[in-house]
Coordinates of N, CA and C in Angstrom, one line a residue:
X1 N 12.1 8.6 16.0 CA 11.8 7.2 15.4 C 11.0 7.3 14.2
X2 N 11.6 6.3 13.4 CA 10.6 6.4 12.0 C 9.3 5.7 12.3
X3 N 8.1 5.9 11.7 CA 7.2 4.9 11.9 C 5.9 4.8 10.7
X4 N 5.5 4.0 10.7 CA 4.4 3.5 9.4 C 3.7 2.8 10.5
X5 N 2.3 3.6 10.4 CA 1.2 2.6 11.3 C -0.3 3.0 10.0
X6 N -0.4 1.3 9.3 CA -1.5 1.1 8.6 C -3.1 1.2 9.8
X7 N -4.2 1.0 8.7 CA -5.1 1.5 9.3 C -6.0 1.0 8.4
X8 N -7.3 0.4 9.0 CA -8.6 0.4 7.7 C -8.8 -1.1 7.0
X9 N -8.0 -1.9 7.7 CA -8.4 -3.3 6.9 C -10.1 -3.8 7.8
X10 N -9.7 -5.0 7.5 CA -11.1 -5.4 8.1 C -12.0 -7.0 7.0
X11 N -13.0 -7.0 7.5 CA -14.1 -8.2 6.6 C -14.7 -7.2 6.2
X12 N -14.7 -7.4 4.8 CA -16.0 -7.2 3.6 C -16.1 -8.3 3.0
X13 N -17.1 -8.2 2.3 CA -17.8 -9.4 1.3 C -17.2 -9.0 0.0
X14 N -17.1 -9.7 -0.8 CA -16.8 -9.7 -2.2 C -17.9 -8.9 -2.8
X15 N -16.9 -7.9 -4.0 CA -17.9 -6.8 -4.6 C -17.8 -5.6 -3.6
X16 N -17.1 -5.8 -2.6 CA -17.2 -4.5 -1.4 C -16.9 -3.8 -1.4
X17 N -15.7 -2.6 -0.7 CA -14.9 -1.4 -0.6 C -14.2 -1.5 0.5
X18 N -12.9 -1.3 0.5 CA -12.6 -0.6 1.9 C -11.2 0.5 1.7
X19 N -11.3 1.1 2.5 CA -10.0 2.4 2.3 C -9.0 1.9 3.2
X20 N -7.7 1.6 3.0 CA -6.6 1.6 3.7 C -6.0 2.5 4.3
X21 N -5.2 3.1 5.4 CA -4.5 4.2 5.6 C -2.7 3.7 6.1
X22 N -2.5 5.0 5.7 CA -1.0 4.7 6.7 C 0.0 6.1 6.6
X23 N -0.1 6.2 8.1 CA 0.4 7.6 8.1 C 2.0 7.3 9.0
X24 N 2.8 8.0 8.4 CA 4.3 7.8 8.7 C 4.7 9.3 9.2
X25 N 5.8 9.0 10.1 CA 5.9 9.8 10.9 C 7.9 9.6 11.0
X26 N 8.3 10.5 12.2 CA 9.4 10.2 11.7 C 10.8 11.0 11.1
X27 N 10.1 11.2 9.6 CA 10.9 11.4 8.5 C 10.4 11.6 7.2
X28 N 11.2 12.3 6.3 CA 10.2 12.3 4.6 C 10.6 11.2 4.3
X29 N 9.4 10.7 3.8 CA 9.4 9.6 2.5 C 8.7 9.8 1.4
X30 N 9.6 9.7 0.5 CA 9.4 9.8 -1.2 C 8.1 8.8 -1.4
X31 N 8.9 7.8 -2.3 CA 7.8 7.1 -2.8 C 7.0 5.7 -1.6
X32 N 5.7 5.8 -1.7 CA 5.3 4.8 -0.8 C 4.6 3.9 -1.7
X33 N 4.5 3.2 -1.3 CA 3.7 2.0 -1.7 C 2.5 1.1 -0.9
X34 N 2.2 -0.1 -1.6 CA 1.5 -1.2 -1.0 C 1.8 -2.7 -1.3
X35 N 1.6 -3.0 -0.6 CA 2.2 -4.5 -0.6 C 1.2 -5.5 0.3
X36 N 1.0 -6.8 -0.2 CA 0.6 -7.7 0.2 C 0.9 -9.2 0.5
X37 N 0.7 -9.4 1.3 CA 0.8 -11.4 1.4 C 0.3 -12.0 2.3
X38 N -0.4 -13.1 1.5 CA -0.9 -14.3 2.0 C -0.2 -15.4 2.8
X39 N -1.4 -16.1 3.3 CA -0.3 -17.3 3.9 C 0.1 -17.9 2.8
X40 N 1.3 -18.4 3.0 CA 2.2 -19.5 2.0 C 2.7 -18.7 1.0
X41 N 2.5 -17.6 0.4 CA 2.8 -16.8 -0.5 C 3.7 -16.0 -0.1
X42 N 4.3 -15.5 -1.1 CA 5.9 -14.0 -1.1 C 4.5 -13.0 -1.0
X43 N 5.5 -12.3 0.3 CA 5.0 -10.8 -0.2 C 5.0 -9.8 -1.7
X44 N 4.1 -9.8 -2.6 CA 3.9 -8.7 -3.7 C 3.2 -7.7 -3.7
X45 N 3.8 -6.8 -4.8 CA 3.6 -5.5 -5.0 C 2.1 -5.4 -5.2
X46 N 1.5 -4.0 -4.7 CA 0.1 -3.7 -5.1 C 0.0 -2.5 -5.7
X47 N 0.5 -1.8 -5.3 CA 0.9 -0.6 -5.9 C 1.6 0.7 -5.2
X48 N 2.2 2.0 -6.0 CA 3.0 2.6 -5.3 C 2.9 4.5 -5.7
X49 N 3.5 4.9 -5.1 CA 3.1 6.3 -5.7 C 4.5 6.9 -5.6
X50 N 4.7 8.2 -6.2 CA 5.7 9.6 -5.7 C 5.3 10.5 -5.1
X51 N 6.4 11.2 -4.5 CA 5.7 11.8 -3.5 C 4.9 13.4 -4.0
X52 N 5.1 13.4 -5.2 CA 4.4 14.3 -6.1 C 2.9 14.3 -6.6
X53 N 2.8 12.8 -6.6 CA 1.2 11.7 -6.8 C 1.2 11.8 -8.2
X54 N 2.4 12.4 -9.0 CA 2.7 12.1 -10.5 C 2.3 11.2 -11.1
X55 N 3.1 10.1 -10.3 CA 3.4 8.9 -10.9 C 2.6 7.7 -9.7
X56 N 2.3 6.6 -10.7 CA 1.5 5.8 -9.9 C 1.2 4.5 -10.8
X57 N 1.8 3.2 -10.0 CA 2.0 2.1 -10.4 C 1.1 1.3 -9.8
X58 N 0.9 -0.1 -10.7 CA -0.3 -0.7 -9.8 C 0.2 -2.4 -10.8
X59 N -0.3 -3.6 -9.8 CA 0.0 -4.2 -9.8 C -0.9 -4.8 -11.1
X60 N -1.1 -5.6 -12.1 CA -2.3 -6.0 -13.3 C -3.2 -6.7 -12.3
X61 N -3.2 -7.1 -11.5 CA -3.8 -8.1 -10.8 C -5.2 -6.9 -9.9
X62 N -4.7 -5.9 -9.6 CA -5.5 -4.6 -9.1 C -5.5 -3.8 -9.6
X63 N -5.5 -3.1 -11.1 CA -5.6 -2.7 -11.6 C -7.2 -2.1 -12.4
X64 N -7.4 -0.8 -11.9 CA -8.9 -0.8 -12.3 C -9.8 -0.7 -11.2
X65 N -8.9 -1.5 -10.2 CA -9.8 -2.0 -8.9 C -9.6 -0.8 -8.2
X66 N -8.0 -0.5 -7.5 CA -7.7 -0.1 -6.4 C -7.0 1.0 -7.3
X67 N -7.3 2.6 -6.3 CA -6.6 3.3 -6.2 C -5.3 4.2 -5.1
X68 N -4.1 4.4 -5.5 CA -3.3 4.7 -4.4 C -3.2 6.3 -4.5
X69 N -3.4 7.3 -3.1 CA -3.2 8.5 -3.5 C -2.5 8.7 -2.2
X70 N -2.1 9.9 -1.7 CA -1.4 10.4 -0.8 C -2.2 11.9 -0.2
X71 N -1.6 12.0 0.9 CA -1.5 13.2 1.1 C -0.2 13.8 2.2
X72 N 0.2 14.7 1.5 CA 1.4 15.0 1.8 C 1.6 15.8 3.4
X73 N 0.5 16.6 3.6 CA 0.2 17.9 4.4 C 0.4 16.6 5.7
X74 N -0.1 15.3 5.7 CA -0.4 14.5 6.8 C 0.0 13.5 6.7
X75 N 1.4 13.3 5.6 CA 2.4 12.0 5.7 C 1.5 11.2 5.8
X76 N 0.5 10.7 5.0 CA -0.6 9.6 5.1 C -0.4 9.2 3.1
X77 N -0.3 7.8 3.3 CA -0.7 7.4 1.8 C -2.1 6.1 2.1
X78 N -2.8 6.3 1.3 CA -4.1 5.6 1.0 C -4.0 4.9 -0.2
X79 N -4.8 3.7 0.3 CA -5.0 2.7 -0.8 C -6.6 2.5 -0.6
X80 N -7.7 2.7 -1.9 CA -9.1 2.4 -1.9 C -9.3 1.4 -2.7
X81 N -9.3 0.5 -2.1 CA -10.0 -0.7 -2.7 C -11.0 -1.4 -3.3
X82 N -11.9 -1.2 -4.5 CA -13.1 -1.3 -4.9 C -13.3 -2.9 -5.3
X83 N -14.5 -3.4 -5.4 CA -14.9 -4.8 -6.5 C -13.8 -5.8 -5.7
X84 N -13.6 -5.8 -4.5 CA -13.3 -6.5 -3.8 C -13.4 -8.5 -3.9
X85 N -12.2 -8.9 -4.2 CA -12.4 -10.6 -4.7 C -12.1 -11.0 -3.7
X86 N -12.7 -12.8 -3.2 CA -11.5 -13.3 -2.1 C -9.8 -13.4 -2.1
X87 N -9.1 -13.3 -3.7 CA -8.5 -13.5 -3.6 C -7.1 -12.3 -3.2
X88 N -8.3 -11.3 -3.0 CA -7.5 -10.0 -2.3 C -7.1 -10.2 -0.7
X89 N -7.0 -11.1 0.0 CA -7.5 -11.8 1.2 C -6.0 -11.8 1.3
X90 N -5.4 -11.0 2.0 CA -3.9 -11.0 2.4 C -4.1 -9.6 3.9
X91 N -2.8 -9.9 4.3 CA -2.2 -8.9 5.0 C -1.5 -7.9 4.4
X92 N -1.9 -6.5 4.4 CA -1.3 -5.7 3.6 C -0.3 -4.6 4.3
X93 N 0.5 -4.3 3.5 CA 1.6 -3.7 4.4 C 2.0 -2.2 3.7
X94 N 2.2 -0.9 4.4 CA 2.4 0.0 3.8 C 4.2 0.0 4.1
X95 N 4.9 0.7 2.8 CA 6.1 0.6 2.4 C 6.2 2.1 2.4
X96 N 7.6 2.8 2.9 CA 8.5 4.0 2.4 C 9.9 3.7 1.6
X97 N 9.8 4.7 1.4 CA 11.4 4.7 0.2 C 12.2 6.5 1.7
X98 N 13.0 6.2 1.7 CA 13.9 7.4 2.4 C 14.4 8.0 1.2
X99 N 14.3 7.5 0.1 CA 15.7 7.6 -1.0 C 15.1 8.0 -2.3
X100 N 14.1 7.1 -2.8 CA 13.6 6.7 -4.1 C 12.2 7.6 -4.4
X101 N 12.0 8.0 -5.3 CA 11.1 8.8 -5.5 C 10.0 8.3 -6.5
X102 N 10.8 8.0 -7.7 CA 10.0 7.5 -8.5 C 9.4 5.5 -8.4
X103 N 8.7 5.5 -8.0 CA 7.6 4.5 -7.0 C 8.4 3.3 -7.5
X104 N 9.1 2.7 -7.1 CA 9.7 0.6 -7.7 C 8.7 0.0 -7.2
X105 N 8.1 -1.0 -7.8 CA 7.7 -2.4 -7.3 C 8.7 -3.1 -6.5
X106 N 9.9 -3.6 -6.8 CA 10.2 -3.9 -6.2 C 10.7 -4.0 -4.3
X107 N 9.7 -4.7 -3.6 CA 9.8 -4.5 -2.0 C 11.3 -4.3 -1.7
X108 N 12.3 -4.7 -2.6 CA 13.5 -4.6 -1.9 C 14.2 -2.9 -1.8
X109 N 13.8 -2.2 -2.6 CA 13.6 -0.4 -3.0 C 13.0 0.1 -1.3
X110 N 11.9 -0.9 -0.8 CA 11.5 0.5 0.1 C 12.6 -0.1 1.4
X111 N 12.8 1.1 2.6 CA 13.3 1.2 3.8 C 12.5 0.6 4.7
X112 N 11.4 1.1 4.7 CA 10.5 1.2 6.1 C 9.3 0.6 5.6
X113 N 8.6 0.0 6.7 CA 7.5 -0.6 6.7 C 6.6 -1.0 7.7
X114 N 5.2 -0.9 7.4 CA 4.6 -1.0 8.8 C 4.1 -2.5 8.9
X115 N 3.3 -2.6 10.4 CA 3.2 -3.6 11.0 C 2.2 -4.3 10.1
X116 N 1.1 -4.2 9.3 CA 0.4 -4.9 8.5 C -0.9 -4.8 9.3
X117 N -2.2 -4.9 8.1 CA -3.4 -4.8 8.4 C -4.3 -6.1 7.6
X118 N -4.8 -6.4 8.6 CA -5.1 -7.8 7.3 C -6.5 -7.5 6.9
X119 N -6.7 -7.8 5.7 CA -8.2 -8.0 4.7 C -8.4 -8.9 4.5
X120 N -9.6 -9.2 4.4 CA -10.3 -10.4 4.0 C -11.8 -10.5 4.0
X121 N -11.7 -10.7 2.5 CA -12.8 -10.6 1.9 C -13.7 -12.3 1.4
X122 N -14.5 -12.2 2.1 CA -15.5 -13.3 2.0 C -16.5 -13.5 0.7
X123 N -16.2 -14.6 0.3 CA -17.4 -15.1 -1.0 C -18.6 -15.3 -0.4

């Protein structure tokens, strides 16, 4: 069975930190990503990697803030979250590609996806 199980959300205050995880199992996956959404909102891109950690995309909106890295040895990709806003306040979801390597934003590129970890960050 394939599987993506996120890890690491939680409450922090604004200005805060938190590390995301998500270790996939399964199967190889190329490029992974992150992705978020709120209530009432579409799920969007946060950022994504290859499976090389070459390449690495990030949303303007997190940008500066959050970094995505991987590690390969443990099928785990990580997202660190710094300078923490409310408006970071979503359920975030870790994304695989079976196929694609070089990282898309677009959520319709990845296969697999895990169950979601929600953040939320308090003013």
């Amino acid at each position: 069975q394939v599987q993506l199980v996120e890890s690491g959300g939680g409450l922090v205050q604004a200005g805060g930190s938190l590390r995301l995880s998500c270790a996939g199992s399964g199967r190889t996956f190329y490029a992974m990503g992150w992705f978020r959404q709120a209530p009432g909102n579409e799920r969007e891109f946060v950022a994504a990697i290859s499976w090389s950690s070459i390449t690495t995309r990030y949303a303007d909106s997190v940008k500066g803030r959050f970094t995505i890295s991987r590690d390969n040895a443990k099928n785990t990709v990580y997202l660190q979250m710094n300078n923490l806003k409310p408006e970071d306040t979503a359920v975030y979801y870790c994304a695989a590609s079976s196929s694609l390597n070089s990282p898309p934003s677009s959520l319709t590129h990845y296969d697999y996806w895990g169950q979601g970890t929600q953040v939320t960050v308090s003013s």
